[in-house]
PDB file of C-alpha atoms in Angstrom:
ATOM      1  CA  UNK Q 238      -0.331 200.199 176.147  1.00 42.00           C
ATOM      2  CA  UNK Q 239       1.395 202.991 174.710  1.00 50.00           C
ATOM      3  CA  UNK Q 240       4.953 203.563 175.666  1.00 51.00           C
ATOM      4  CA  UNK Q 241       5.660 205.805 178.646  1.00 67.00           C
ATOM      5  CA  UNK Q 242       6.834 209.244 177.672  1.00 93.00           C
ATOM      6  CA  UNK Q 243       9.280 209.317 180.712  1.00 97.00           C
ATOM      7  CA  UNK Q 244      11.453 207.033 182.630  1.00 97.00           C
ATOM      8  CA  UNK Q 245      12.922 207.524 185.350  1.00 98.00           C
ATOM      9  CA  UNK Q 246      16.271 205.081 186.331  1.00 98.00           C
ATOM     10  CA  UNK Q 247      17.491 203.889 189.378  1.00 98.00           C
ATOM     11  CA  UNK Q 248      20.581 202.170 189.331  1.00 97.00           C
ATOM     12  CA  UNK Q 249      20.667 199.797 192.471  1.00 96.00           C
ATOM     13  CA  UNK Q 250      23.646 197.556 194.396  1.00 95.00           C
ATOM     14  CA  UNK Q 251      22.172 196.526 198.008  1.00 95.00           C
ATOM     15  CA  UNK Q 252      20.489 199.510 198.794  1.00 96.00           C
ATOM     16  CA  UNK Q 253      17.493 197.993 200.712  1.00 96.00           C
ATOM     17  CA  UNK Q 254      17.832 200.434 203.348  1.00 96.00           C
ATOM     18  CA  UNK Q 255      17.890 204.044 201.116  1.00 97.00           C
ATOM     19  CA  UNK Q 256      15.492 202.939 198.334  1.00 97.00           C
ATOM     20  CA  UNK Q 257      12.171 203.136 200.191  1.00 97.00           C
ATOM     21  CA  UNK Q 258      12.760 206.620 200.860  1.00 97.00           C
ATOM     22  CA  UNK Q 259      13.841 207.260 197.413  1.00 98.00           C
ATOM     23  CA  UNK Q 260      10.596 205.358 196.074  1.00 98.00           C
ATOM     24  CA  UNK Q 261       7.629 207.447 198.851  1.00 97.00           C
ATOM     25  CA  UNK Q 262       9.718 210.795 197.013  1.00 97.00           C
ATOM     26  CA  UNK Q 263       8.888 209.912 193.817  1.00 98.00           C
ATOM     27  CA  UNK Q 264       5.409 208.277 194.763  1.00 96.00           C
ATOM     28  CA  UNK Q 265       4.228 211.532 196.237  1.00 94.00           C
ATOM     29  CA  UNK Q 266       4.762 212.959 192.439  1.00 96.00           C
ATOM     30  CA  UNK Q 267       2.408 212.727 189.991  1.00 91.00           C
ATOM     31  CA  UNK Q 268       2.429 214.405 186.363  1.00 94.00           C
ATOM     32  CA  UNK Q 269      -0.121 214.895 183.755  1.00 92.00           C
ATOM     33  CA  UNK Q 270       1.958 212.560 181.191  1.00 93.00           C
ATOM     34  CA  UNK Q 271       2.736 208.792 181.315  1.00 95.00           C
ATOM     35  CA  UNK Q 272       5.954 207.786 183.363  1.00 96.00           C
ATOM     36  CA  UNK Q 273       7.669 204.843 184.421  1.00 96.00           C
ATOM     37  CA  UNK Q 274       9.960 204.156 187.080  1.00 98.00           C
ATOM     38  CA  UNK Q 275      12.660 201.691 186.421  1.00 98.00           C
ATOM     39  CA  UNK Q 276      14.726 200.378 189.555  1.00 98.00           C
ATOM     40  CA  UNK Q 277      17.676 198.056 188.262  1.00 97.00           C
ATOM     41  CA  UNK Q 278      18.871 195.808 190.834  1.00 95.00           C
ATOM     42  CA  UNK Q 279      22.604 195.197 189.266  1.00 94.00           C
ATOM     43  CA  UNK Q 280      23.751 192.437 191.355  1.00 91.00           C
ATOM     44  CA  UNK Q 281      22.364 193.348 194.801  1.00 94.00           C
ATOM     45  CA  UNK Q 282      23.754 190.522 197.946  1.00 95.00           C
ATOM     46  CA  UNK Q 283      20.170 192.674 199.923  1.00 95.00           C
ATOM     47  CA  UNK Q 284      17.064 192.701 199.436  1.00 95.00           C
ATOM     48  CA  UNK Q 285      17.155 195.481 197.553  1.00 96.00           C
ATOM     49  CA  UNK Q 286      14.824 194.465 194.459  1.00 95.00           C
ATOM     50  CA  UNK Q 287      12.264 192.798 197.256  1.00 96.00           C
ATOM     51  CA  UNK Q 288      11.953 196.320 198.785  1.00 95.00           C
ATOM     52  CA  UNK Q 289      11.429 198.203 195.432  1.00 96.00           C
ATOM     53  CA  UNK Q 290       8.865 195.011 193.773  1.00 94.00           C
ATOM     54  CA  UNK Q 291       6.948 195.720 197.388  1.00 94.00           C
ATOM     55  CA  UNK Q 292       6.426 199.603 196.725  1.00 94.00           C
ATOM     56  CA  UNK Q 293       2.159 200.418 196.286  1.00 93.00           C
ATOM     57  CA  UNK Q 294       3.120 202.703 193.427  1.00 95.00           C
ATOM     58  CA  UNK Q 295       2.090 201.031 190.627  1.00 95.00           C
ATOM     59  CA  UNK Q 296       4.974 202.899 188.122  1.00 96.00           C
ATOM     60  CA  UNK Q 297       7.450 200.675 189.618  1.00 97.00           C
ATOM     61  CA  UNK Q 298       9.020 198.076 187.571  1.00 96.00           C
ATOM     62  CA  UNK Q 299      12.293 196.312 189.040  1.00 97.00           C
ATOM     63  CA  UNK Q 300      14.313 194.799 186.251  1.00 96.00           C
ATOM     64  CA  UNK Q 301      17.644 192.541 187.310  1.00 95.00           C
ATOM     65  CA  UNK Q 302      20.771 193.724 185.413  1.00 92.00           C
ATOM     66  CA  UNK Q 303      23.501 190.756 185.690  1.00 89.00           C
ATOM     67  CA  UNK Q 304      25.747 190.627 182.646  1.00 89.00           C
ATOM     68  CA  UNK Q 305      27.935 193.039 183.998  1.00 87.00           C
ATOM     69  CA  UNK Q 306      28.263 195.567 187.067  1.00 86.00           C
ATOM     70  CA  UNK Q 307      29.225 199.300 187.513  1.00 90.00           C
ATOM     71  CA  UNK Q 308      26.487 202.040 187.841  1.00 93.00           C
ATOM     72  CA  UNK Q 309      26.801 203.198 184.133  1.00 94.00           C
ATOM     73  CA  UNK Q 310      25.915 199.628 182.952  1.00 95.00           C
ATOM     74  CA  UNK Q 311      22.891 199.364 185.263  1.00 96.00           C
ATOM     75  CA  UNK Q 312      22.146 202.916 183.929  1.00 97.00           C
ATOM     76  CA  UNK Q 313      22.227 201.876 180.456  1.00 97.00           C
ATOM     77  CA  UNK Q 314      20.298 198.704 180.727  1.00 97.00           C
ATOM     78  CA  UNK Q 315      17.327 200.628 182.382  1.00 97.00           C
ATOM     79  CA  UNK Q 316      17.358 202.907 179.297  1.00 97.00           C
ATOM     80  CA  UNK Q 317      17.776 200.028 176.743  1.00 97.00           C
ATOM     81  CA  UNK Q 318      14.459 198.181 179.047  1.00 96.00           C
ATOM     82  CA  UNK Q 319      11.849 200.999 178.250  1.00 96.00           C
ATOM     83  CA  UNK Q 320      10.478 202.738 174.951  1.00 94.00           C
ATOM     84  CA  UNK Q 321       9.967 206.190 176.714  1.00 96.00           C
ATOM     85  CA  UNK Q 322      11.334 209.314 174.905  1.00 96.00           C
ATOM     86  CA  UNK Q 323      12.243 211.345 178.684  1.00 97.00           C
ATOM     87  CA  UNK Q 324      14.792 209.757 180.488  1.00 98.00           C
ATOM     88  CA  UNK Q 325      15.551 210.530 184.307  1.00 98.00           C
ATOM     89  CA  UNK Q 326      18.530 209.941 186.518  1.00 98.00           C
ATOM     90  CA  UNK Q 327      18.453 210.068 190.237  1.00 98.00           C
ATOM     91  CA  UNK Q 328      19.945 207.389 192.822  1.00 97.00           C
ATOM     92  CA  UNK Q 329      19.201 204.758 195.441  1.00 97.00           C
ATOM     93  CA  UNK Q 330      20.376 207.115 197.698  1.00 95.00           C
ATOM     94  CA  UNK Q 331      19.064 209.946 197.432  1.00 97.00           C
ATOM     95  CA  UNK Q 332      15.933 211.478 197.824  1.00 98.00           C
ATOM     96  CA  UNK Q 333      13.934 213.700 194.938  1.00 98.00           C
ATOM     97  CA  UNK Q 334      12.790 217.065 196.558  1.00 97.00           C
ATOM     98  CA  UNK Q 335       8.958 217.643 195.974  1.00 97.00           C
ATOM     99  CA  UNK Q 336       8.145 219.344 192.143  1.00 97.00           C
ATOM    100  CA  UNK Q 337      11.289 217.052 191.100  1.00 98.00           C
ATOM    101  CA  UNK Q 338       9.057 215.180 188.231  1.00 97.00           C
ATOM    102  CA  UNK Q 339       7.043 218.429 187.380  1.00 97.00           C
ATOM    103  CA  UNK Q 340      10.337 219.971 186.943  1.00 97.00           C
ATOM    104  CA  UNK Q 341      12.291 216.884 185.154  1.00 97.00           C
ATOM    105  CA  UNK Q 342       8.946 217.135 182.668  1.00 96.00           C
ATOM    106  CA  UNK Q 343       9.094 221.010 182.238  1.00 96.00           C
ATOM    107  CA  UNK Q 344      12.725 220.886 181.332  1.00 96.00           C
ATOM    108  CA  UNK Q 345      13.242 218.282 179.116  1.00 96.00           C
ATOM    109  CA  UNK Q 346       9.714 219.900 177.432  1.00 95.00           C
ATOM    110  CA  UNK Q 347      12.598 222.898 176.334  1.00 95.00           C
ATOM    111  CA  UNK Q 348      15.792 221.480 176.194  1.00 97.00           C
ATOM    112  CA  UNK Q 349      17.442 218.372 175.120  1.00 96.00           C
ATOM    113  CA  UNK Q 350      20.271 217.947 178.718  1.00 98.00           C
ATOM    114  CA  UNK Q 351      19.375 219.255 181.977  1.00 97.00           C
ATOM    115  CA  UNK Q 352      20.258 218.956 185.549  1.00 97.00           C
ATOM    116  CA  UNK Q 353      19.732 220.611 188.614  1.00 96.00           C
ATOM    117  CA  UNK Q 354      20.621 221.556 192.357  1.00 94.00           C
ATOM    118  CA  UNK Q 355      21.499 219.287 194.856  1.00 93.00           C
ATOM    119  CA  UNK Q 356      20.884 220.032 198.386  1.00 92.00           C
ATOM    120  CA  UNK Q 357      23.110 218.565 200.589  1.00 90.00           C
ATOM    121  CA  UNK Q 358      21.452 219.475 203.749  1.00 89.00           C
ATOM    122  CA  UNK Q 359      18.495 217.659 204.061  1.00 92.00           C
ATOM    123  CA  UNK Q 360      19.923 213.754 204.358  1.00 94.00           C
ATOM    124  CA  UNK Q 361      23.263 214.791 206.184  1.00 91.00           C
ATOM    125  CA  UNK Q 362      24.116 216.018 209.810  1.00 90.00           C
ATOM    126  CA  UNK Q 363      25.649 219.338 209.768  1.00 87.00           C
ATOM    127  CA  UNK Q 364      29.304 218.423 210.471  1.00 85.00           C
ATOM    128  CA  UNK Q 365      29.385 216.297 207.181  1.00 88.00           C
ATOM    129  CA  UNK Q 366      26.836 218.442 204.758  1.00 84.00           C
ATOM    130  CA  UNK Q 367      29.498 221.141 205.837  1.00 76.00           C
ATOM    131  CA  UNK Q 368      32.694 218.854 204.722  1.00 75.00           C
ATOM    132  CA  UNK Q 369      32.092 220.461 200.924  1.00 73.00           C
ATOM    133  CA  UNK Q 370      31.078 223.935 200.826  1.00 63.00           C
ATOM    134  CA  UNK Q 371      27.600 225.083 200.345  1.00 57.00           C
ATOM    135  CA  UNK Q 372      24.819 223.220 201.493  1.00 50.00           C
ATOM    136  CA  UNK Q 373      22.806 223.551 197.811  1.00 55.00           C
ATOM    137  CA  UNK Q 374      24.368 223.755 194.439  1.00 61.00           C
ATOM    138  CA  UNK Q 375      22.571 227.123 193.161  1.00 64.00           C
ATOM    139  CA  UNK Q 376      24.692 227.307 189.661  1.00 75.00           C
ATOM    140  CA  UNK Q 377      25.947 224.980 187.451  1.00 83.00           C
ATOM    141  CA  UNK Q 378      28.641 222.371 188.253  1.00 86.00           C
ATOM    142  CA  UNK Q 379      31.739 222.311 185.914  1.00 89.00           C
ATOM    143  CA  UNK Q 380      34.860 219.950 185.578  1.00 88.00           C
ATOM    144  CA  UNK Q 381      37.411 221.875 186.852  1.00 83.00           C
ATOM    145  CA  UNK Q 382      36.025 225.197 184.640  1.00 85.00           C
ATOM    146  CA  UNK Q 383      36.216 223.390 181.667  1.00 90.00           C
ATOM    147  CA  UNK Q 384      33.253 222.055 180.896  1.00 93.00           C
ATOM    148  CA  UNK Q 385      29.421 221.814 182.570  1.00 94.00           C
ATOM    149  CA  UNK Q 386      28.842 218.615 183.970  1.00 94.00           C
ATOM    150  CA  UNK Q 387      25.232 216.912 185.124  1.00 95.00           C
ATOM    151  CA  UNK Q 388      25.681 214.447 188.157  1.00 94.00           C
ATOM    152  CA  UNK Q 389      24.072 211.160 187.187  1.00 94.00           C
ATOM    153  CA  UNK Q 390      21.973 211.113 190.701  1.00 95.00           C
ATOM    154  CA  UNK Q 391      19.799 214.185 188.838  1.00 97.00           C
ATOM    155  CA  UNK Q 392      20.312 214.245 185.319  1.00 98.00           C
ATOM    156  CA  UNK Q 393      17.530 214.233 182.500  1.00 98.00           C
ATOM    157  CA  UNK Q 394      18.138 213.769 178.575  1.00 98.00           C
ATOM    158  CA  UNK Q 395      16.195 213.297 175.449  1.00 97.00           C
ATOM    159  CA  UNK Q 396      16.135 209.608 174.577  1.00 97.00           C
ATOM    160  CA  UNK Q 397      17.095 210.319 170.822  1.00 96.00           C
ATOM    161  CA  UNK Q 398      19.964 212.256 172.112  1.00 97.00           C
ATOM    162  CA  UNK Q 399      21.893 209.550 174.605  1.00 98.00           C
ATOM    163  CA  UNK Q 400      21.734 207.092 172.118  1.00 97.00           C
ATOM    164  CA  UNK Q 401      22.826 208.958 169.412  1.00 97.00           C
ATOM    165  CA  UNK Q 402      26.154 209.226 171.309  1.00 97.00           C
ATOM    166  CA  UNK Q 403      26.014 205.938 173.043  1.00 96.00           C
ATOM    167  CA  UNK Q 404      24.686 206.337 176.643  1.00 97.00           C
ATOM    168  CA  UNK Q 405      27.339 206.321 179.508  1.00 97.00           C
ATOM    169  CA  UNK Q 406      30.548 204.935 178.800  1.00 94.00           C
ATOM    170  CA  UNK Q 407      30.222 201.700 181.211  1.00 93.00           C
ATOM    171  CA  UNK Q 408      34.726 201.782 181.274  1.00 88.00           C
ATOM    172  CA  UNK Q 409      34.349 204.733 183.991  1.00 87.00           C
ATOM    173  CA  UNK Q 410      33.324 203.012 186.837  1.00 83.00           C
ATOM    174  CA  UNK Q 411      33.231 206.643 188.723  1.00 84.00           C
ATOM    175  CA  UNK Q 412      32.480 209.815 186.547  1.00 89.00           C
ATOM    176  CA  UNK Q 413      30.681 208.241 183.477  1.00 93.00           C
ATOM    177  CA  UNK Q 414      28.226 211.105 184.161  1.00 95.00           C
ATOM    178  CA  UNK Q 415      31.114 213.869 183.959  1.00 94.00           C
ATOM    179  CA  UNK Q 416      32.731 211.703 180.561  1.00 94.00           C
ATOM    180  CA  UNK Q 417      29.022 211.896 178.851  1.00 96.00           C
ATOM    181  CA  UNK Q 418      29.066 215.750 179.872  1.00 96.00           C
ATOM    182  CA  UNK Q 419      32.123 216.110 178.186  1.00 95.00           C
ATOM    183  CA  UNK Q 420      31.124 214.332 174.649  1.00 95.00           C
ATOM    184  CA  UNK Q 421      27.940 215.966 174.831  1.00 97.00           C
ATOM    185  CA  UNK Q 422      29.698 219.429 175.354  1.00 96.00           C
ATOM    186  CA  UNK Q 423      31.961 218.854 172.205  1.00 94.00           C
ATOM    187  CA  UNK Q 424      28.820 217.880 170.085  1.00 96.00           C
ATOM    188  CA  UNK Q 425      27.857 221.740 170.855  1.00 96.00           C
ATOM    189  CA  UNK Q 426      24.805 220.286 173.232  1.00 97.00           C
ATOM    190  CA  UNK Q 427      23.567 222.876 175.691  1.00 96.00           C
ATOM    191  CA  UNK Q 428      23.503 221.302 179.400  1.00 97.00           C
ATOM    192  CA  UNK Q 429      20.165 223.299 180.929  1.00 96.00           C
ATOM    193  CA  UNK Q 430      20.301 224.518 184.812  1.00 96.00           C
ATOM    194  CA  UNK Q 431      16.645 223.651 186.132  1.00 96.00           C
ATOM    195  CA  UNK Q 432      16.942 225.606 189.496  1.00 95.00           C
ATOM    196  CA  UNK Q 433      13.709 223.791 190.358  1.00 96.00           C
ATOM    197  CA  UNK Q 434      15.015 220.324 189.663  1.00 97.00           C
ATOM    198  CA  UNK Q 435      16.677 219.481 193.427  1.00 96.00           C
ATOM    199  CA  UNK Q 436      17.100 216.321 194.116  1.00 97.00           C
ATOM    200  CA  UNK Q 437      18.448 215.733 197.973  1.00 96.00           C
ATOM    201  CA  UNK Q 438      22.112 214.314 198.329  1.00 93.00           C
ATOM    202  CA  UNK Q 439      23.373 212.038 200.797  1.00 93.00           C
ATOM    203  CA  UNK Q 440      27.359 211.520 201.146  1.00 91.00           C
ATOM    204  CA  UNK Q 441      28.874 208.811 202.705  1.00 89.00           C
ATOM    205  CA  UNK Q 442      28.432 208.800 207.326  1.00 87.00           C
ATOM    206  CA  UNK Q 443      31.692 208.325 208.519  1.00 89.00           C
ATOM    207  CA  UNK Q 444      34.886 208.986 207.678  1.00 91.00           C
ATOM    208  CA  UNK Q 445      36.447 206.357 205.729  1.00 92.00           C
ATOM    209  CA  UNK Q 446      33.360 206.782 203.646  1.00 89.00           C
ATOM    210  CA  UNK Q 447      34.693 210.253 203.014  1.00 89.00           C
ATOM    211  CA  UNK Q 448      37.799 209.479 202.113  1.00 90.00           C
ATOM    212  CA  UNK Q 449      36.940 206.474 199.806  1.00 90.00           C
ATOM    213  CA  UNK Q 450      34.795 208.296 197.697  1.00 87.00           C
ATOM    214  CA  UNK Q 451      36.524 211.055 197.462  1.00 87.00           C
ATOM    215  CA  UNK Q 452      39.682 208.660 196.379  1.00 89.00           C
ATOM    216  CA  UNK Q 453      38.068 207.296 194.074  1.00 87.00           C
ATOM    217  CA  UNK Q 454      37.156 210.657 192.601  1.00 87.00           C
ATOM    218  CA  UNK Q 455      40.512 211.296 191.874  1.00 88.00           C
ATOM    219  CA  UNK Q 456      41.235 208.641 189.834  1.00 88.00           C
ATOM    220  CA  UNK Q 457      38.143 209.803 187.659  1.00 89.00           C
ATOM    221  CA  UNK Q 458      39.384 213.588 187.285  1.00 87.00           C
ATOM    222  CA  UNK Q 459      42.704 211.655 186.119  1.00 88.00           C
ATOM    223  CA  UNK Q 460      40.998 209.472 183.128  1.00 88.00           C
ATOM    224  CA  UNK Q 461      38.493 212.595 182.882  1.00 90.00           C
ATOM    225  CA  UNK Q 462      41.894 214.961 181.901  1.00 88.00           C
ATOM    226  CA  UNK Q 463      43.069 212.101 180.039  1.00 88.00           C
ATOM    227  CA  UNK Q 464      39.824 211.836 177.460  1.00 87.00           C
ATOM    228  CA  UNK Q 465      40.067 215.667 177.220  1.00 88.00           C
ATOM    229  CA  UNK Q 466      43.830 215.666 175.913  1.00 86.00           C
ATOM    230  CA  UNK Q 467      42.986 213.076 173.880  1.00 85.00           C
ATOM    231  CA  UNK Q 468      40.231 215.748 172.267  1.00 83.00           C
ATOM    232  CA  UNK Q 469      42.952 217.878 172.203  1.00 80.00           C
ATOM    233  CA  UNK Q 470      41.569 220.318 175.055  1.00 81.00           C
ATOM    234  CA  UNK Q 471      43.982 221.794 177.640  1.00 73.00           C
ATOM    235  CA  UNK Q 472      43.416 220.607 181.167  1.00 67.00           C
ATOM    236  CA  UNK Q 473      43.291 222.702 183.940  1.00 63.00           C
ATOM    237  CA  UNK Q 474      46.794 223.729 185.228  1.00 57.00           C
ATOM    238  CA  UNK Q 475      48.896 221.191 187.570  1.00 58.00           C
ATOM    239  CA  UNK Q 476      49.577 223.791 190.060  1.00 63.00           C
ATOM    240  CA  UNK Q 477      46.323 222.530 191.770  1.00 69.00           C
ATOM    241  CA  UNK Q 478      48.062 219.550 192.809  1.00 68.00           C
ATOM    242  CA  UNK Q 479      50.661 222.064 194.595  1.00 73.00           C
ATOM    243  CA  UNK Q 480      47.951 224.248 196.006  1.00 77.00           C
ATOM    244  CA  UNK Q 481      45.870 221.388 197.972  1.00 74.00           C
ATOM    245  CA  UNK Q 482      48.633 220.355 199.171  1.00 74.00           C
ATOM    246  CA  UNK Q 483      49.870 223.585 200.728  1.00 82.00           C
ATOM    247  CA  UNK Q 484      46.358 223.948 202.122  1.00 73.00           C
ATOM    248  CA  UNK Q 485      46.198 220.423 203.332  1.00 85.00           C
ATOM    249  CA  UNK Q 486      49.356 221.129 205.207  1.00 84.00           C
ATOM    250  CA  UNK Q 487      47.640 224.519 206.230  1.00 81.00           C
ATOM    251  CA  UNK Q 488      44.310 222.813 207.731  1.00 79.00           C
ATOM    252  CA  UNK Q 489      45.496 220.482 209.993  1.00 85.00           C
ATOM    253  CA  UNK Q 490      45.326 222.842 212.977  1.00 79.00           C
ATOM    254  CA  UNK Q 491      41.096 221.966 211.888  1.00 79.00           C
ATOM    255  CA  UNK Q 492      41.504 218.714 212.204  1.00 86.00           C
ATOM    256  CA  UNK Q 493      40.331 219.294 215.443  1.00 83.00           C
ATOM    257  CA  UNK Q 494      36.547 219.332 214.615  1.00 85.00           C
ATOM    258  CA  UNK Q 495      34.161 216.287 212.823  1.00 87.00           C
ATOM    259  CA  UNK Q 496      33.721 219.286 209.813  1.00 87.00           C
ATOM    260  CA  UNK Q 497      37.469 220.132 209.732  1.00 88.00           C
ATOM    261  CA  UNK Q 498      38.426 215.873 209.807  1.00 89.00           C
ATOM    262  CA  UNK Q 499      35.980 215.386 206.953  1.00 89.00           C
ATOM    263  CA  UNK Q 500      36.897 217.825 204.594  1.00 88.00           C
ATOM    264  CA  UNK Q 501      40.426 217.908 205.255  1.00 87.00           C
ATOM    265  CA  UNK Q 502      39.513 213.589 204.380  1.00 90.00           C
ATOM    266  CA  UNK Q 503      38.168 214.440 201.504  1.00 88.00           C
ATOM    267  CA  UNK Q 504      40.941 216.692 199.746  1.00 87.00           C
ATOM    268  CA  UNK Q 505      43.510 214.790 200.844  1.00 91.00           C
ATOM    269  CA  UNK Q 506      41.190 211.671 199.311  1.00 87.00           C
ATOM    270  CA  UNK Q 507      40.826 213.223 195.986  1.00 86.00           C
ATOM    271  CA  UNK Q 508      44.848 214.008 195.563  1.00 88.00           C
ATOM    272  CA  UNK Q 509      45.846 210.156 196.756  1.00 89.00           C
ATOM    273  CA  UNK Q 510      43.424 208.852 193.919  1.00 85.00           C
ATOM    274  CA  UNK Q 511      44.233 211.401 191.273  1.00 85.00           C
ATOM    275  CA  UNK Q 512      48.274 209.937 192.108  1.00 81.00           C
ATOM    276  CA  UNK Q 513      46.969 206.300 191.800  1.00 79.00           C
ATOM    277  CA  UNK Q 514      45.388 207.535 188.523  1.00 71.00           C
ATOM    278  CA  UNK Q 515      48.644 208.802 187.261  1.00 73.00           C
ATOM    279  CA  UNK Q 516      50.679 205.878 188.596  1.00 73.00           C
ATOM    280  CA  UNK Q 517      48.140 203.532 187.509  1.00 66.00           C
ATOM    281  CA  UNK Q 518      48.573 204.613 183.956  1.00 59.00           C
ATOM    282  CA  UNK Q 519      51.856 204.690 183.504  1.00 55.00           C
TER     283      UNK Q 519
END
């Protein structure tokens, strides 16, 4: 059998509860080019591999990635396991919207590197969905206004380009998608935003989860800013920390609502993560 034209890579760790919804959403979508769906089980201690193997979709293949850990490592292993010329990434805890697979194929037929909107309303309660702004991101995301980024939960790229630039940097436990976007931006690769390529994004459903994820994002931001500095690109103004600190003080009254608490914890967690990232660097 010839190599598939498109491979969808899903990095999964302890995702038995959420992975079935993602696989079901993909099973409902068919395109007229050969496709495979690779679930990369990265050291799960639950039934992730069993759940993935039990799907009725013949395009699904499960591989074990046990020589390392982290989403970047697992995604690179998934790419290495396929001969497909086009690669798409989505996550085990999200759900691709109807038409996503066709939108990926259409976009990759015309562009080397693509991303699309994240719908944050479909899988999250109202208080959580509203905690980070718009319910659906309809414009190209940017890293602090400096360069365009593609989230690894909704990213597609031509295989040759991915290989030429070394794939994901596995040293980045969080933010490997922003780091890859940065390298491609510096190489003058255009990131195309495909409006029809929608992923329904799932937030962490607890206040502790919101804070912990934001703290990880904050540490990743510091690492990306350091990489920018190494490349001789001016990082965003340091005055952001002061502005966000003032926002946290002004927004204390919003803690009475669940949405207000979630928003406050997200901003606070980001700032804590940034502080920890700088301290550990020193």
